[in-house]
Amino acid sequence: MKIFLVVPVLYMLGVSYTQNVVRKDRDASVDYFRKMAAVMHHLRCLDCDPRGDQPTQGTDMHTHVMNVWRGPDNHGAVAMKCAACHGTENNPNSGVPGAPNWGLAPKSMGWVGLNPRELCRTIKDPKKTRKTLEELVHHNGEDKLVAWAWNPGTDREPAPGTQKEFGENTRKWIETGAVCPE
């Protein structure tokens, strides 16, 4: 008779333990994403990830002063390509920022105005990002264009933390289930 009582109790303890582990991983995953979102919602990222066809600039996110438009390849309209002004690195003489492959993120990656949950769902969608989650780790942690956010040049506030931390938080978020905030 005792065995019939012990088995259900052990089962219930196991289920409870499993639920706690899963909940712990889910909570950790959301925490890692929130750290990522702090970077992605920073002006250094928002300026180049607009939902519309024009980049913004400055702490007030005003429309790019040169009346720049996205263009079909996300690198400027005909006769106004981003590379006409932006080089592969910041220009210390003019103050014009630069990095390799300077341009806007694809329109599908526009996240200005998205809350953390919407942002999370956007970056998890390979149709929008054109990247797998594993490619996202590399993009966030090593891409030289992304690195510009921490080296934005004169009088520009860098994104919080470091690119290495951003990449690590991305990797840990994925390892713990890539859970989106509620």
CSV table of C-alpha atoms in Angstrom, one decimal:
chain,number,residue,atom,x,y,z
A,1,MET,CA,0.0,0.0,0.0
A,2,LYS,CA,2.9,2.4,0.8
A,3,ILE,CA,4.3,2.0,-2.7
A,4,PHE,CA,1.1,3.3,-4.2
A,5,LEU,CA,1.5,6.5,-2.2
A,6,VAL,CA,5.3,7.0,-2.8
A,7,VAL,CA,5.1,6.7,-6.6
A,8,PRO,CA,2.5,9.6,-7.1
A,9,VAL,CA,4.4,11.8,-4.6
A,10,LEU,CA,7.7,11.2,-6.4
A,11,TYR,CA,6.0,11.9,-9.8
A,12,MET,CA,4.5,15.2,-8.5
A,13,LEU,CA,7.9,16.3,-7.1
A,14,GLY,CA,9.5,15.5,-10.5
A,15,VAL,CA,6.9,17.5,-12.4
A,16,SER,CA,7.3,20.4,-10.0
A,17,TYR,CA,11.1,20.3,-10.4
A,18,THR,CA,10.8,20.2,-14.1
A,19,GLN,CA,8.3,23.1,-14.2
A,20,ASN,CA,10.7,25.1,-12.0
A,21,VAL,CA,13.6,24.4,-14.3
A,22,VAL,CA,11.6,25.3,-17.3
A,23,ARG,CA,10.3,28.5,-15.6
A,24,LYS,CA,13.8,29.4,-14.6
A,25,ASP,CA,15.1,29.0,-18.2
A,26,ARG,CA,12.1,31.0,-19.5
A,27,ASP,CA,12.8,33.8,-17.0
A,28,ALA,CA,16.5,33.8,-17.8
A,29,SER,CA,15.7,33.8,-21.5
A,30,VAL,CA,13.4,36.8,-21.1
A,31,ASP,CA,16.1,38.6,-19.0
A,32,TYR,CA,18.7,38.0,-21.7
A,33,PHE,CA,16.3,39.4,-24.3
A,34,ARG,CA,15.6,42.5,-22.2
A,35,LYS,CA,19.4,43.2,-22.2
A,36,MET,CA,19.4,42.8,-26.0
A,37,ALA,CA,16.3,45.1,-26.3
A,38,ALA,CA,18.1,47.8,-24.3
A,39,VAL,CA,20.7,47.9,-27.1
A,40,MET,CA,18.2,47.5,-30.0
A,41,HIS,CA,16.0,50.3,-28.6
A,42,HIS,CA,19.0,52.7,-28.2
A,43,LEU,CA,19.2,55.6,-30.7
A,44,ARG,CA,22.3,54.0,-32.3
A,45,CYS,CA,20.2,51.2,-33.6
A,46,LEU,CA,16.8,52.9,-34.0
A,47,ASP,CA,18.2,55.5,-36.5
A,48,CYS,CA,19.1,52.7,-39.0
A,49,ASP,CA,16.1,50.4,-38.3
A,50,PRO,CA,13.2,52.6,-39.3
A,51,ARG,CA,9.9,51.2,-40.2
A,52,GLY,CA,9.6,53.8,-43.0
A,53,ASP,CA,11.8,54.8,-45.9
A,54,GLN,CA,14.0,57.4,-44.3
A,55,PRO,CA,16.7,57.1,-41.6
A,56,THR,CA,16.7,59.4,-38.6
A,57,GLN,CA,19.6,61.0,-36.8
A,58,GLY,CA,20.3,62.8,-33.6
A,59,THR,CA,19.0,62.4,-30.1
A,60,ASP,CA,15.6,63.7,-31.3
A,61,MET,CA,15.5,61.2,-34.2
A,62,HIS,CA,14.9,63.9,-36.8
A,63,THR,CA,14.8,62.9,-40.4
A,64,HIS,CA,18.2,62.6,-42.0
A,65,VAL,CA,19.2,66.1,-43.0
A,66,MET,CA,20.2,65.2,-46.5
A,67,ASN,CA,16.7,64.0,-47.3
A,68,VAL,CA,18.0,60.5,-47.7
A,69,TRP,CA,15.6,57.7,-48.9
A,70,ARG,CA,15.9,54.0,-48.4
A,71,GLY,CA,16.2,53.0,-52.1
A,72,PRO,CA,15.5,49.5,-53.5
A,73,ASP,CA,18.7,47.9,-51.9
A,74,ASN,CA,18.4,49.7,-48.5
A,75,HIS,CA,21.6,51.7,-49.4
A,76,GLY,CA,20.0,54.9,-50.7
A,77,ALA,CA,18.1,56.0,-53.7
A,78,VAL,CA,19.6,56.5,-57.1
A,79,ALA,CA,22.2,59.3,-57.1
A,80,MET,CA,22.0,59.5,-53.3
A,81,LYS,CA,23.7,56.2,-52.2
A,82,CYS,CA,24.7,56.1,-48.5
A,83,ALA,CA,28.3,55.4,-49.6
A,84,ALA,CA,28.4,58.8,-51.3
A,85,CYS,CA,28.9,60.3,-47.8
A,86,HIS,CA,29.4,57.4,-45.5
A,87,GLY,CA,32.7,55.6,-45.7
A,88,THR,CA,33.9,52.3,-44.1
A,89,GLU,CA,34.8,54.2,-40.9
A,90,ASN,CA,33.9,57.4,-39.1
A,91,ASN,CA,35.4,60.5,-40.7
A,92,PRO,CA,37.0,62.5,-37.9
A,93,ASN,CA,37.3,65.7,-40.1
A,94,SER,CA,33.6,65.9,-41.1
A,95,GLY,CA,32.1,64.0,-38.3
A,96,VAL,CA,30.2,61.8,-40.8
A,97,PRO,CA,29.8,58.3,-39.3
A,98,GLY,CA,30.8,55.2,-41.2
A,99,ALA,CA,31.3,51.5,-41.1
A,100,PRO,CA,31.5,48.7,-43.7
A,101,ASN,CA,28.3,48.2,-45.6
A,102,TRP,CA,26.7,51.4,-44.3
A,103,GLY,CA,23.0,51.5,-45.0
A,104,LEU,CA,19.6,50.8,-43.6
A,105,ALA,CA,18.4,47.5,-42.2
A,106,PRO,CA,15.8,45.9,-44.4
A,107,LYS,CA,12.4,47.5,-44.0
A,108,SER,CA,11.1,44.2,-42.5
A,109,MET,CA,13.6,44.8,-39.7
A,110,GLY,CA,12.2,48.2,-38.8
A,111,TRP,CA,11.6,48.2,-35.1
A,112,VAL,CA,11.0,51.9,-34.2
A,113,GLY,CA,8.0,51.9,-31.9
A,114,LEU,CA,7.9,48.2,-31.3
A,115,ASN,CA,7.5,47.0,-27.7
A,116,PRO,CA,9.9,44.3,-26.4
A,117,ARG,CA,7.5,41.5,-27.3
A,118,GLU,CA,7.0,42.8,-30.9
A,119,LEU,CA,10.7,43.3,-31.3
A,120,CYS,CA,11.4,39.8,-30.1
A,121,ARG,CA,9.0,38.3,-32.5
A,122,THR,CA,10.4,40.3,-35.3
A,123,ILE,CA,14.0,39.2,-34.8
A,124,LYS,CA,13.0,35.6,-34.4
A,125,ASP,CA,11.3,35.6,-37.8
A,126,PRO,CA,13.8,34.5,-40.4
A,127,LYS,CA,11.6,35.9,-43.2
A,128,LYS,CA,12.1,39.4,-41.6
A,129,THR,CA,15.7,39.1,-40.5
A,130,ARG,CA,16.9,36.9,-43.3
A,131,LYS,CA,19.0,35.2,-40.7
A,132,THR,CA,18.8,32.1,-38.6
A,133,LEU,CA,19.1,32.5,-34.9
A,134,GLU,CA,22.7,31.3,-35.0
A,135,GLU,CA,23.5,33.9,-37.7
A,136,LEU,CA,21.9,36.5,-35.4
A,137,VAL,CA,24.5,35.6,-32.7
A,138,HIS,CA,27.3,36.4,-35.2
A,139,HIS,CA,25.5,39.5,-36.6
A,140,ASN,CA,25.0,41.0,-33.1
A,141,GLY,CA,28.3,39.9,-31.6
A,142,GLU,CA,30.8,40.4,-34.5
A,143,ASP,CA,29.4,42.3,-37.5
A,144,LYS,CA,31.4,45.5,-38.1
A,145,LEU,CA,28.4,47.6,-39.1
A,146,VAL,CA,26.7,46.6,-35.8
A,147,ALA,CA,30.0,47.4,-34.0
A,148,TRP,CA,29.6,51.0,-35.0
A,149,ALA,CA,26.9,51.4,-32.3
A,150,TRP,CA,29.8,51.3,-29.7
A,151,ASN,CA,32.1,53.5,-31.7
A,152,PRO,CA,29.7,56.1,-33.1
A,153,GLY,CA,32.2,59.0,-33.3
A,154,THR,CA,32.3,62.5,-32.0
A,155,ASP,CA,29.5,63.7,-29.7
A,156,ARG,CA,27.4,60.5,-30.2
A,157,GLU,CA,26.3,58.4,-27.2
A,158,PRO,CA,27.4,54.8,-27.7
A,159,ALA,CA,24.9,51.9,-27.2
A,160,PRO,CA,24.9,50.4,-23.7
A,161,GLY,CA,27.5,47.8,-22.8
A,162,THR,CA,29.7,46.3,-25.5
A,163,GLN,CA,29.2,44.4,-28.7
A,164,LYS,CA,30.7,41.3,-27.1
A,165,GLU,CA,28.1,41.5,-24.3
A,166,PHE,CA,25.4,42.0,-26.9
A,167,GLY,CA,26.5,38.9,-28.8
A,168,GLU,CA,26.8,36.9,-25.6
A,169,ASN,CA,23.3,37.9,-24.4
A,170,THR,CA,22.0,36.9,-27.9
A,171,ARG,CA,23.7,33.5,-27.6
A,172,LYS,CA,22.4,32.9,-24.0
A,173,TRP,CA,18.9,34.1,-25.0
A,174,ILE,CA,18.8,31.4,-27.8
A,175,GLU,CA,20.4,28.7,-25.5
A,176,THR,CA,17.6,29.3,-23.0
A,177,GLY,CA,14.9,28.9,-25.5
A,178,ALA,CA,14.7,32.4,-27.3
A,179,VAL,CA,11.6,33.2,-25.2
A,180,CYS,CA,9.9,36.5,-25.9
A,181,PRO,CA,8.6,38.7,-23.0
A,182,GLU,CA,4.8,38.7,-22.4
